[in-house]
Coordinates of C-alpha atoms in Angstrom, one line a residue:
X1 CA -2.7 18.1 -20.0
X2 CA 0.1 17.6 -17.5
X3 CA 0.0 18.6 -13.8
X4 CA 3.4 19.8 -13.0
X5 CA 5.0 20.1 -9.6
X6 CA 4.8 23.5 -7.9
X7 CA 7.1 22.6 -5.0
X8 CA 8.5 19.8 -2.8
X9 CA 8.2 20.3 0.9
X10 CA 10.6 18.4 3.2
X11 CA 9.8 18.3 7.0
X12 CA 12.2 16.5 9.4
X13 CA 13.5 14.6 6.4
X14 CA 17.2 13.6 6.6
X15 CA 19.2 16.8 6.9
X16 CA 16.1 19.0 6.1
X17 CA 14.2 20.4 9.1
X18 CA 11.8 22.4 6.9
X19 CA 12.6 23.1 3.3
X20 CA 10.4 24.2 0.5
X21 CA 11.8 23.5 -3.0
X22 CA 9.9 25.5 -5.6
X23 CA 9.9 24.1 -9.2
X24 CA 9.0 25.5 -12.5
X25 CA 8.2 24.0 -15.9
X26 CA 11.3 23.3 -18.0
X27 CA 14.7 22.8 -16.5
X28 CA 15.2 23.0 -12.7
X29 CA 18.8 22.7 -11.5
X30 CA 19.6 22.0 -7.9
X31 CA 23.2 22.8 -7.0
X32 CA 25.4 22.6 -3.9
X33 CA 28.4 21.0 -2.5
X34 CA 28.5 17.3 -1.6
X35 CA 26.7 16.5 1.6
X36 CA 24.5 19.7 1.4
X37 CA 21.3 17.7 1.1
X38 CA 20.6 17.9 -2.7
X39 CA 20.0 14.1 -3.2
X40 CA 17.7 14.2 -0.2
X41 CA 15.3 16.3 -2.3
X42 CA 15.1 13.7 -5.0
X43 CA 14.9 10.9 -2.5
X44 CA 12.1 12.8 -0.8
X45 CA 10.2 13.1 -4.1
X46 CA 10.7 9.3 -4.7
X47 CA 9.4 8.5 -1.2
X48 CA 6.4 10.7 -1.6
X49 CA 5.5 9.0 -4.9
X50 CA 6.0 5.6 -3.4
X51 CA 8.9 4.4 -5.6
X52 CA 9.4 0.7 -5.0
X53 CA 13.2 0.9 -5.5
X54 CA 13.5 3.4 -2.7
X55 CA 11.4 1.4 -0.3
X56 CA 13.2 -1.8 -1.0
X57 CA 16.7 -0.3 -0.7
X58 CA 16.3 1.2 2.8
X59 CA 14.2 1.5 5.9
X60 CA 12.1 4.6 5.6
X61 CA 12.3 5.3 9.4
X62 CA 16.1 5.9 8.9
X63 CA 15.2 8.9 6.7
X64 CA 13.6 10.8 9.6
X65 CA 15.8 13.7 10.9
X66 CA 17.8 12.6 13.9
X67 CA 16.0 13.4 17.2
X68 CA 12.5 13.6 15.5
X69 CA 9.8 11.0 15.6
X70 CA 7.8 12.0 12.6
X71 CA 8.8 13.2 9.1
X72 CA 6.8 14.3 6.1
X73 CA 7.5 14.8 2.4
X74 CA 4.8 16.6 0.3
X75 CA 4.6 17.1 -3.4
X76 CA 2.4 20.0 -4.5
X77 CA 1.0 19.5 -8.1
X78 CA -0.5 22.3 -10.1
X79 CA -4.1 21.5 -10.8
X80 CA -5.3 24.9 -11.9
X81 CA -7.6 25.0 -14.9
X82 CA -6.2 25.4 -18.4
X83 CA -8.6 26.2 -21.2
X84 CA -11.4 25.7 -18.7
X85 CA -10.2 22.2 -17.6
X86 CA -8.2 20.9 -14.7
X87 CA -5.6 18.1 -15.2
X88 CA -7.5 16.0 -12.6
X89 CA -11.1 17.1 -13.1
X90 CA -12.3 15.0 -10.2
X91 CA -10.3 17.1 -7.7
X92 CA -11.9 20.6 -7.5
X93 CA -8.8 22.4 -6.2
X94 CA -6.0 24.4 -7.8
X95 CA -3.4 22.2 -6.1
X96 CA -3.1 18.6 -5.3
X97 CA -0.9 17.9 -2.3
X98 CA 0.4 14.3 -2.1
X99 CA 2.1 13.8 1.3
X100 CA 4.0 10.8 2.8
X101 CA 4.3 10.5 6.5
X102 CA 7.2 8.6 8.1
X103 CA 7.0 7.6 11.7
X104 CA 9.9 6.4 13.9
X105 CA 7.8 3.4 15.0
X106 CA 7.7 2.1 11.4
X107 CA 4.3 3.3 10.4
X108 CA 4.0 5.1 7.0
X109 CA 1.0 6.5 5.3
X110 CA -0.1 8.8 2.4
X111 CA -2.5 11.7 2.3
X112 CA -4.0 13.4 -0.7
X113 CA -5.1 17.0 0.1
X114 CA -5.0 16.1 3.8
X115 CA -7.2 13.0 3.4
X116 CA -5.7 9.6 4.3
X117 CA -5.2 7.6 1.1
X118 CA -4.3 4.0 0.3
X119 CA -1.3 3.0 -1.8
X120 CA -3.8 2.0 -4.5
X121 CA -5.4 5.5 -4.6
X122 CA -1.9 7.1 -4.8
X123 CA -1.0 4.8 -7.8
X124 CA -4.3 5.6 -9.5
X125 CA -3.6 9.3 -9.1
X126 CA -0.1 9.0 -10.5
X127 CA -1.3 6.9 -13.5
X128 CA -3.7 9.7 -14.3
X129 CA -0.8 12.1 -14.1
X130 CA 1.2 9.8 -16.5
X131 CA 3.9 9.3 -13.8
X132 CA 5.4 5.9 -13.1
X133 CA 7.9 6.4 -10.2
X134 CA 9.2 2.9 -10.6
X135 CA 10.6 3.5 -14.1
X136 CA 14.3 4.3 -13.7
X137 CA 14.2 6.8 -16.5
X138 CA 11.7 9.0 -14.6
X139 CA 13.6 9.3 -11.3
X140 CA 17.3 8.4 -11.7
X141 CA 19.1 8.4 -8.4
X142 CA 22.9 8.4 -8.1
X143 CA 24.6 5.6 -10.1
X144 CA 21.3 4.7 -11.9
X145 CA 22.8 5.8 -15.2
X146 CA 25.4 3.1 -14.7
X147 CA 22.6 0.6 -13.9
X148 CA 20.7 1.6 -17.1
X149 CA 23.9 1.0 -19.1
X150 CA 24.6 -2.3 -17.4
X151 CA 21.1 -3.9 -17.4
X152 CA 20.3 -6.6 -19.9
X153 CA 19.3 -5.3 -23.4
X154 CA 15.9 -7.0 -23.1
X155 CA 15.2 -5.3 -19.8
X156 CA 16.5 -2.0 -21.2
X157 CA 14.0 -2.2 -24.1
X158 CA 11.1 -2.9 -21.7
X159 CA 12.1 0.2 -19.6
X160 CA 12.1 2.4 -22.7
X161 CA 8.8 0.9 -24.0
X162 CA 7.1 1.7 -20.7
X163 CA 8.5 5.3 -20.4
X164 CA 7.4 6.3 -24.0
X165 CA 4.0 4.7 -23.7
X166 CA 4.6 1.6 -26.0
X167 CA 4.2 -1.0 -23.2
X168 CA 0.6 -1.6 -24.3
X169 CA 1.9 -2.9 -27.7
X170 CA 4.0 -5.5 -25.9
X171 CA 1.0 -6.4 -23.6
X172 CA -1.2 -6.8 -26.6
X173 CA 1.3 -9.2 -28.2
X174 CA 1.4 -11.3 -25.0
X175 CA -2.4 -11.2 -24.9
X176 CA -2.6 -12.3 -28.5
X177 CA 0.0 -15.0 -27.9
X178 CA -2.0 -16.4 -25.0
X179 CA -5.1 -16.4 -27.2
X180 CA -3.2 -18.2 -29.9
X181 CA -1.9 -20.8 -27.4
X182 CA -5.5 -21.4 -26.3
X183 CA -6.6 -21.7 -29.9
X184 CA -3.8 -24.2 -30.7
X185 CA -4.6 -26.3 -27.6
X186 CA -8.2 -26.3 -28.5
X187 CA -7.5 -27.3 -32.1
X188 CA -5.1 -30.0 -31.0
X189 CA -7.6 -31.4 -28.5
X190 CA -10.4 -31.4 -31.2
X191 CA -8.0 -33.1 -33.7
X192 CA -7.3 -35.8 -31.1
X193 CA -11.0 -36.3 -30.5
X194 CA -11.7 -36.4 -34.2
X195 CA -9.1 -39.2 -34.8
X196 CA -10.5 -41.2 -31.9
X197 CA -14.1 -40.6 -33.1
X198 CA -13.2 -41.9 -36.7
X199 CA -11.5 -44.9 -35.3
X200 CA -14.4 -45.6 -32.9
X201 CA -16.9 -45.1 -35.8
X202 CA -15.2 -47.8 -37.9
X203 CA -15.5 -50.2 -35.0
X204 CA -19.2 -49.5 -34.5
X205 CA -19.9 -49.8 -38.2
X206 CA -18.7 -53.4 -38.1
X207 CA -20.7 -54.0 -34.9
X208 CA -23.8 -52.6 -36.6
X209 CA -23.6 -55.1 -39.4
X210 CA -23.4 -57.9 -36.9
X211 CA -26.3 -56.4 -35.0
X212 CA -28.5 -56.5 -38.0
X213 CA -27.7 -60.2 -38.5
X214 CA -28.5 -60.8 -34.9
X215 CA -31.9 -59.1 -35.2
X216 CA -32.9 -61.6 -37.8
X217 CA -32.1 -64.5 -35.5
X218 CA -33.6 -62.9 -32.4
X219 CA -37.3 -63.2 -32.9
X220 CA -37.8 -66.3 -30.8
X221 CA -35.5 -64.9 -28.1
X222 CA -37.7 -61.8 -28.0
X223 CA -40.8 -63.9 -27.3
X224 CA -39.1 -65.8 -24.5
X225 CA -37.8 -62.5 -23.0
X226 CA -41.4 -61.2 -22.9
X227 CA -42.6 -64.4 -21.3
X228 CA -39.8 -64.4 -18.8
X229 CA -40.5 -60.8 -17.8
X230 CA -44.2 -61.6 -17.1
X231 CA -43.3 -64.8 -15.3
X232 CA -41.2 -62.7 -12.9
X233 CA -44.1 -60.4 -12.5
X234 CA -46.5 -63.2 -11.5
X235 CA -43.9 -64.7 -9.1
X236 CA -43.6 -61.2 -7.6
X237 CA -47.3 -61.0 -7.2
X238 CA -47.1 -64.2 -5.1
X239 CA -44.4 -62.6 -2.9
X240 CA -46.6 -59.5 -2.3
X241 CA -49.5 -61.7 -1.4
X242 CA -47.4 -63.7 1.1
X243 CA -46.1 -60.5 2.7
X244 CA -49.6 -59.1 3.0
X245 CA -50.7 -62.2 4.8
X246 CA -47.8 -62.1 7.1
X247 CA -48.4 -58.4 7.8
X248 CA -52.1 -59.1 8.8
X249 CA -51.0 -61.8 11.2
X250 CA -48.4 -59.6 12.8
X251 CA -50.9 -56.7 13.1
X252 CA -53.4 -59.0 14.9
X253 CA -50.7 -60.2 17.3
X254 CA -49.7 -56.6 17.9
X255 CA -53.3 -55.7 18.8
X256 CA -53.4 -58.5 21.3
X257 CA -50.2 -57.4 22.9
X258 CA -51.5 -53.8 22.9
X259 CA -54.6 -54.9 24.8
X260 CA -52.5 -56.9 27.3
X261 CA -50.2 -53.9 27.7
X262 CA -53.2 -51.7 28.4
X263 CA -54.5 -54.0 31.1
X264 CA -51.0 -54.3 32.5
X265 CA -50.7 -50.5 32.6
X266 CA -54.0 -50.2 34.4
X267 CA -52.9 -52.8 37.0
X268 CA -49.6 -51.0 37.4
X269 CA -51.4 -47.7 38.0
X270 CA -53.7 -49.4 40.6
X271 CA -50.8 -50.9 42.5
X272 CA -49.0 -47.6 42.3
X273 CA -52.0 -45.9 43.7
X274 CA -52.3 -48.6 46.5
X275 CA -48.6 -48.1 47.3
X276 CA -49.2 -44.3 47.7
X277 CA -52.2 -45.0 50.0
X278 CA -50.1 -47.5 52.1
X279 CA -47.2 -45.0 52.3
X280 CA -49.6 -42.4 53.6
X281 CA -51.1 -44.9 56.1
X282 CA -47.7 -45.9 57.3
X283 CA -46.8 -42.2 57.9
X284 CA -50.2 -41.7 59.7
X285 CA -49.7 -44.9 61.8
X286 CA -46.2 -43.7 62.8
X287 CA -47.7 -40.4 63.9
X288 CA -50.4 -42.2 66.0
X289 CA -47.8 -44.5 67.5
X290 CA -45.6 -41.6 68.5
X291 CA -48.6 -39.8 70.1
X292 CA -49.8 -43.0 71.9
X293 CA -46.3 -43.7 73.3
X294 CA -46.2 -40.2 74.5
X295 CA -49.7 -40.6 76.2
X296 CA -48.6 -43.9 77.7
X297 CA -45.4 -42.3 79.1
X298 CA -47.4 -39.4 80.5
X299 CA -50.0 -41.8 82.1
X300 CA -47.2 -43.9 83.7
X301 CA -45.5 -40.8 85.0
X302 CA -48.8 -39.6 86.5
X303 CA -49.5 -43.0 88.1
X304 CA -46.0 -43.0 89.7
X305 CA -46.6 -39.5 91.1
X306 CA -50.0 -40.5 92.5
X307 CA -48.6 -43.8 94.0
X308 CA -45.9 -41.8 95.7
X309 CA -48.5 -39.4 97.1
X310 CA -50.6 -42.4 98.2
X311 CA -47.7 -43.8 100.2
X312 CA -47.3 -40.4 101.9
X313 CA -50.9 -40.3 102.7
X314 CA -50.9 -43.7 104.4
X315 CA -49.5 -42.1 107.5
X316 CA -52.4 -39.8 107.8
X317 CA -54.9 -42.3 106.4
X318 CA -57.1 -42.1 109.4
X319 CA -57.2 -38.3 109.3
X320 CA -57.5 -38.1 105.5
X321 CA -59.3 -41.2 104.6
X322 CA -61.6 -39.4 102.3
X323 CA -58.7 -37.7 100.5
X324 CA -56.8 -40.9 100.3
X325 CA -59.8 -42.6 98.8
X326 CA -59.9 -39.9 96.1
X327 CA -56.1 -40.4 95.4
X328 CA -56.6 -44.2 95.2
X329 CA -59.4 -43.6 92.8
X330 CA -57.2 -41.3 90.7
X331 CA -54.3 -43.7 90.9
X332 CA -56.6 -46.5 89.7
X333 CA -57.7 -44.4 86.8
X334 CA -54.1 -43.4 86.0
X335 CA -53.1 -47.1 85.9
X336 CA -56.1 -47.9 83.8
X337 CA -55.2 -45.0 81.4
X338 CA -51.6 -46.2 81.2
X339 CA -52.8 -49.8 80.4
X340 CA -55.2 -48.6 77.8
X341 CA -52.5 -46.4 76.2
X342 CA -50.2 -49.4 76.2
X343 CA -52.8 -51.5 74.5
X344 CA -53.5 -48.9 71.9
X345 CA -49.7 -48.6 71.3
X346 CA -49.5 -52.4 70.8
X347 CA -52.5 -52.3 68.4
X348 CA -50.9 -49.4 66.5
X349 CA -47.6 -51.3 66.3
X350 CA -49.4 -54.4 65.1
X351 CA -51.2 -52.3 62.5
X352 CA -47.9 -50.7 61.4
X353 CA -46.3 -54.1 60.9
X354 CA -49.4 -55.3 58.9
X355 CA -49.4 -52.2 56.7
X356 CA -45.6 -52.6 56.1
X357 CA -46.2 -56.2 55.1
X358 CA -49.0 -55.2 52.8
X359 CA -46.8 -52.4 51.4
X360 CA -44.1 -55.0 50.6
X361 CA -46.6 -57.2 48.9
X362 CA -48.0 -54.2 47.0
X363 CA -44.4 -53.2 45.9
X364 CA -43.8 -56.7 44.7
X365 CA -47.1 -56.8 42.8
X366 CA -46.3 -53.3 41.4
X367 CA -42.8 -54.4 40.3
X368 CA -44.2 -57.6 38.8
X369 CA -46.8 -55.4 36.9
X370 CA -44.1 -53.1 35.6
X371 CA -42.0 -56.1 34.6
X372 CA -44.9 -57.6 32.7
X373 CA -45.5 -54.2 31.2
X374 CA -41.9 -53.9 30.2
X375 CA -42.0 -57.4 28.7
X376 CA -45.2 -56.5 26.8
X377 CA -43.7 -53.2 25.7
X378 CA -40.6 -55.0 24.4
X379 CA -42.7 -57.5 22.7
X380 CA -44.8 -54.6 21.2
X381 CA -41.6 -52.9 20.0
X382 CA -40.3 -56.1 18.5
X383 CA -43.6 -56.6 16.8
X384 CA -43.7 -53.1 15.6
X385 CA -40.1 -53.4 14.3
X386 CA -41.0 -56.7 12.6
X387 CA -44.2 -55.1 11.2
X388 CA -42.1 -52.1 10.0
X389 CA -39.7 -54.4 8.3
X390 CA -42.5 -56.5 6.8
X391 CA -44.1 -53.2 5.6
X392 CA -40.8 -52.1 4.2
X393 CA -40.4 -55.4 2.5
X394 CA -44.0 -55.1 1.3
X395 CA -43.4 -51.6 -0.1
X396 CA -40.3 -52.8 -1.7
X397 CA -42.0 -55.9 -3.1
X398 CA -44.9 -53.7 -4.4
X399 CA -42.5 -51.3 -5.9
X400 CA -40.6 -54.2 -7.5
X401 CA -43.9 -55.6 -8.6
X402 CA -44.7 -52.2 -10.3
X403 CA -41.2 -52.1 -11.7
X404 CA -41.6 -55.7 -12.9
X405 CA -44.9 -54.8 -14.5
X406 CA -43.5 -51.7 -16.1
X407 CA -40.4 -53.5 -17.2
X408 CA -42.5 -56.4 -18.6
X409 CA -44.9 -53.9 -20.3
X410 CA -41.8 -52.2 -21.9
X411 CA -40.6 -55.6 -23.1
X412 CA -43.9 -56.7 -24.6
X413 CA -47.7 -57.2 -24.1
X414 CA -48.9 -59.2 -21.1
X415 CA -48.6 -62.9 -21.5
X416 CA -50.4 -65.3 -19.2
X417 CA -48.0 -68.0 -18.2
X418 CA -47.9 -70.6 -15.4
X419 CA -44.3 -71.5 -16.0
X420 CA -41.8 -70.4 -13.4
X421 CA -39.1 -68.0 -14.4
X422 CA -36.5 -70.8 -14.3
X423 CA -38.4 -72.8 -16.8
X424 CA -38.6 -69.9 -19.2
X425 CA -34.9 -69.2 -18.6
X426 CA -33.9 -72.7 -19.4
X427 CA -35.6 -72.4 -22.8
X428 CA -34.1 -68.9 -23.3
X429 CA -30.6 -70.3 -22.7
X430 CA -31.2 -73.0 -25.2
X431 CA -32.2 -70.3 -27.8
X432 CA -29.2 -68.1 -26.8
X433 CA -26.8 -70.9 -27.6
X434 CA -27.8 -70.6 -31.2
X435 CA -26.8 -66.9 -31.1
X436 CA -23.5 -67.6 -29.3
X437 CA -21.4 -66.2 -32.1
X438 CA -23.2 -62.9 -31.8
X439 CA -23.5 -62.8 -28.0
X440 CA -21.0 -59.9 -27.7
X441 CA -23.1 -57.6 -29.8
X442 CA -24.5 -54.8 -27.6
X443 CA -28.2 -53.8 -28.0
X444 CA -26.9 -50.2 -28.1
X445 CA -25.0 -50.8 -31.3
X446 CA -27.4 -48.9 -33.6
X447 CA -27.6 -45.9 -31.1
X448 CA -23.9 -45.8 -30.7
X449 CA -23.3 -46.1 -34.4
X450 CA -25.6 -43.2 -35.2
X451 CA -24.3 -41.2 -32.2
X452 CA -20.7 -41.5 -33.3
X453 CA -21.8 -40.5 -36.8
X454 CA -23.3 -37.3 -35.3
X455 CA -20.3 -36.8 -33.1
X456 CA -18.0 -37.1 -36.0
X457 CA -19.9 -34.4 -37.9
X458 CA -19.9 -32.1 -34.9
X459 CA -16.2 -32.6 -34.3
X460 CA -15.5 -31.9 -38.0
X461 CA -17.5 -28.7 -37.7
X462 CA -15.6 -27.8 -34.5
X463 CA -12.3 -28.5 -36.1
X464 CA -13.1 -26.1 -38.9
X465 CA -14.0 -23.4 -36.4
X466 CA -10.9 -24.1 -34.3
X467 CA -8.7 -23.9 -37.5
X468 CA -10.4 -20.6 -38.3
X469 CA -9.8 -19.3 -34.8
X470 CA -6.2 -20.4 -35.0
X471 CA -5.8 -18.6 -38.3
X472 CA -7.4 -15.4 -36.9
X473 CA -5.3 -15.6 -33.7
X474 CA -2.1 -16.0 -35.8
X475 CA -3.1 -13.1 -38.0
X476 CA -3.9 -11.0 -35.0
X477 CA -0.6 -12.0 -33.3
X478 CA 1.3 -11.2 -36.5
X479 CA -0.5 -7.9 -36.9
X480 CA 0.3 -6.9 -33.3
X481 CA 3.9 -8.0 -33.7
X482 CA 4.2 -5.9 -36.8
X483 CA 2.5 -3.0 -35.0
X484 CA 4.9 -3.3 -32.1
X485 CA 7.9 -3.7 -34.4
X486 CA 6.7 -0.7 -36.5
X487 CA 6.2 1.5 -33.4
X488 CA 9.6 0.5 -31.9
X489 CA 11.4 1.0 -35.2
X490 CA 9.7 4.4 -35.6
X491 CA 10.8 5.4 -32.1
X492 CA 14.3 4.2 -32.8
X493 CA 14.5 6.1 -36.1
X494 CA 13.5 9.3 -34.4
X495 CA 15.8 8.7 -31.4
X496 CA 18.7 7.5 -33.6
X497 CA 18.9 10.8 -35.5
X498 CA 18.7 12.8 -32.3
X499 CA 21.2 10.5 -30.5
X500 CA 23.7 10.8 -33.3
X501 CA 23.4 14.6 -33.5
X502 CA 24.1 15.0 -29.8
X503 CA 27.0 12.5 -29.9
X504 CA 28.5 14.5 -32.7
X505 CA 28.6 17.5 -30.4
X506 CA 30.7 15.6 -27.9
X507 CA 33.1 14.2 -30.6
X508 CA 31.5 10.8 -30.8
X509 CA 29.5 8.6 -33.1
X510 CA 27.0 5.9 -32.3
X511 CA 23.8 4.1 -33.1
X512 CA 20.7 2.6 -31.5
X513 CA 20.0 -1.0 -32.4
X514 CA 17.0 -3.3 -31.9
X515 CA 18.2 -6.9 -31.4
X516 CA 16.0 -9.9 -32.3
X517 CA 13.1 -7.8 -33.6
X518 CA 11.1 -10.9 -34.6
X519 CA 11.1 -12.4 -31.1
X520 CA 9.5 -10.2 -28.5
X521 CA 10.9 -12.3 -25.7
X522 CA 14.5 -12.0 -26.9
X523 CA 14.2 -8.5 -28.4
X524 CA 16.6 -6.0 -26.8
X525 CA 17.9 -2.5 -27.1
X526 CA 21.6 -2.0 -27.6
X527 CA 23.4 1.4 -27.5
X528 CA 26.6 1.8 -29.6
X529 CA 29.1 4.5 -29.2
X530 CA 32.6 5.4 -30.3
X531 CA 34.6 8.5 -29.1
X532 CA 37.3 10.5 -30.9
X533 CA 37.0 8.7 -34.3
X534 CA 36.8 5.1 -32.9
X535 CA 34.3 2.7 -34.5
X536 CA 31.1 2.5 -32.5
X537 CA 31.0 -0.4 -30.1
X538 CA 28.2 -1.9 -28.0
X539 CA 28.0 0.0 -24.7
X540 CA 29.4 -2.1 -21.9
X541 CA 31.6 -1.7 -18.8
X542 CA 34.6 -3.3 -20.5
X543 CA 34.8 -1.3 -23.7
X544 CA 34.2 2.4 -22.7
X545 CA 35.3 4.3 -19.6
X546 CA 32.9 5.4 -17.0
X547 CA 32.8 9.0 -18.3
X548 CA 32.2 7.7 -21.9
X549 CA 29.4 5.4 -20.8
X550 CA 27.7 8.2 -18.8
X551 CA 28.0 10.6 -21.7
X552 CA 26.6 8.1 -24.2
X553 CA 23.7 7.3 -21.9
X554 CA 22.9 10.9 -21.3
X555 CA 23.0 11.5 -25.1
X556 CA 20.5 8.7 -25.5
X557 CA 18.2 10.0 -22.7
X558 CA 18.2 13.5 -24.2
X559 CA 17.4 12.0 -27.6
X560 CA 14.5 10.2 -26.0
X561 CA 13.1 13.2 -24.1
X562 CA 10.5 14.3 -26.6
X563 CA 8.9 10.8 -26.5
X564 CA 8.7 10.4 -22.7
X565 CA 5.1 10.5 -21.5
X566 CA 5.8 11.5 -17.9
X567 CA 5.7 15.3 -17.4
X568 CA 8.4 14.9 -14.6
X569 CA 11.9 13.6 -15.0
X570 CA 14.7 13.8 -12.5
X571 CA 18.4 12.8 -12.4
X572 CA 21.0 13.0 -9.7
X573 CA 24.7 13.7 -10.5
X574 CA 24.7 12.5 -14.1
X575 CA 28.1 14.0 -14.6
X576 CA 29.9 12.0 -12.0
X577 CA 32.4 10.5 -14.4
X578 CA 32.4 13.2 -17.1
X579 CA 35.2 15.5 -18.0
X580 CA 34.4 19.3 -17.7
X581 CA 33.9 19.8 -21.4
X582 CA 31.3 17.0 -21.8
X583 CA 29.6 18.1 -18.6
X584 CA 29.1 21.6 -19.9
X585 CA 28.0 20.2 -23.3
X586 CA 25.5 17.9 -21.6
X587 CA 24.1 20.8 -19.5
X588 CA 23.7 22.8 -22.7
X589 CA 22.0 19.9 -24.4
X590 CA 19.6 19.5 -21.5
X591 CA 18.8 23.2 -21.6
X592 CA 18.2 23.1 -25.3
X593 CA 16.1 19.9 -25.1
X594 CA 13.8 21.6 -22.6
X595 CA 13.0 24.7 -24.7
X596 CA 9.3 25.0 -25.5
X597 CA 8.7 21.9 -23.3
X598 CA 6.0 21.9 -20.7
X599 CA 7.6 19.0 -18.9
X600 CA 9.8 19.4 -15.8
X601 CA 13.4 18.3 -15.7
X602 CA 15.1 18.2 -12.3
X603 CA 18.9 18.1 -12.5
X604 CA 21.0 17.6 -9.3
X605 CA 24.6 18.5 -9.7
X606 CA 27.4 19.3 -7.2
X607 CA 29.4 21.1 -9.9
X608 CA 29.6 24.8 -10.6
X609 CA 27.4 26.0 -13.5
X610 CA 29.6 27.3 -16.3
X611 CA 28.5 28.8 -19.6
X612 CA 24.9 27.9 -18.9
X613 CA 22.4 30.6 -19.5
X614 CA 18.6 30.7 -19.6
X615 CA 18.0 28.1 -16.9
X616 CA 14.4 28.8 -15.7
X617 CA 15.0 27.8 -12.1
X618 CA 18.3 27.3 -10.2
X619 CA 18.1 26.2 -6.6
X620 CA 21.0 26.1 -4.2
X621 CA 21.3 23.9 -1.2
X622 CA 23.7 24.4 1.7
X623 CA 24.3 22.5 4.9
X624 CA 25.2 24.5 7.9
X625 CA 25.8 22.6 11.2
X626 CA 23.9 19.6 9.9
X627 CA 20.9 21.6 8.7
X628 CA 20.1 21.9 5.0
X629 CA 18.8 25.2 3.7
X630 CA 17.2 25.8 0.2
X631 CA 17.4 29.0 -1.7
X632 CA 16.3 30.0 -5.2
X633 CA 19.1 31.7 -7.1
X634 CA 18.5 35.0 -8.7

């Protein structure tokens, strides 16, 4: 069920300021003089649908009407229910409006029913509507008819396949071919492996016979190998015992160093505490010295004052003898106080010097204690490192002892022996000389021989499966090729009859030919045409005139119409090179081909409509003072 276009709305698009182009089912003809803005309508439709050709061939911002910053093209699809179902059931609306906005700053975006949509969402919607805007047979701009006639026959076939819905058959062939390629690669790889496995098995079969002979001569060697293994185990036991003894010695030495370090640490703490006490005493002595010097200075000053007063009182000694006696007594006491303060200051200074000396000795003792502690700490670290290494060696030796015991147990039962490994090895070498001719035989010969037997069987089974897969892939590829070829031939049979009928009405003959039908990569579609009794020739720019090529291609497109899946087809100025008679005949053929069709066909033509009746919708476009206007003709 197709969703046809109700109308195309152009806003600030090229020469259209605001134009609404109503469309109906069947044939819609847009007419008007050159430069009126007819092609702008088809271009607007292509832009709205996101046609790749349009976007690659021009800058979309150049399509905005001059003097405007924003343009918009909207395509209104009819989504009203038919027999109770909408064409796009997921959109609950009678219309679907697909809009494309063009901004002068280069930003472009889509909207579906006024909701911003991604390019992927737009393509998904168009696929559901069976519209592929990138197929040149759906929207044919000016000169595209010539392009279709000039393209490679292989490309022309692909275009036709896509537009009539046969592309999936080609895709299925390519998929089957890829599957066959994978099957062939897989079969070839398995064959290569199978050949190598057969060759390898023959080698191991010979080695296996030598291995059996070697087993018969290896009994004594086996005994010696067991003895050698247990001899290594006993030697390893001695190594473990030696390391354990060394570890005990080191741990005892470490304990002594730890005790010395503890004593050194205590001594260090004592000297550190004594240093703190001496520092405190030095600070206190400094304070006392400062106070005593201040007291001595004050006593001296007072004595000088009293001595001066005493000299003054000498003159009046007789009158003030008693007062003088008091001053002399005070002066004596002041001198005594000054002397006592001086003595105390000297004692404090002496004490300060003594405390400083004791502090220096304490610092030296503290440093010596720290040095001893550091030396002991280094020794402890070295011992711990050596102990760690010995322990690591011991763990390794014990592990090797366990491994040696396990290895020896694997080789054979425990054998008490006092011989050194070298002694057993010497005897083992002597025995090995007897087996020199078989020395290259691997002990894994039997396992390898049986393994390659199993591998060969597995590969033979895989080869059978791969061959079956290859046969199925070939059958599937051939079936799909036949299906594609059958569908293409069926299409061409139908189109050929219609093509020849239409050509006959323009006084021409022709054919539609499938080239290289057995090779999908080289298969192509050729159109043949001959006018006015001439023998049909392959359509090309050198054989027919421009008008003849255009007429032939239009005949082919009209013959193809009933098989095109898209409900919308549009073509711009198809009659550019046609003579008036062929133009009128093509218009008649187009009108006849659209009878009883639900699809929409949009024809843009600059020519005047002559002898054409029954066109459902004729739209005229005029340009007045640079502004296009659209009207529906009565």
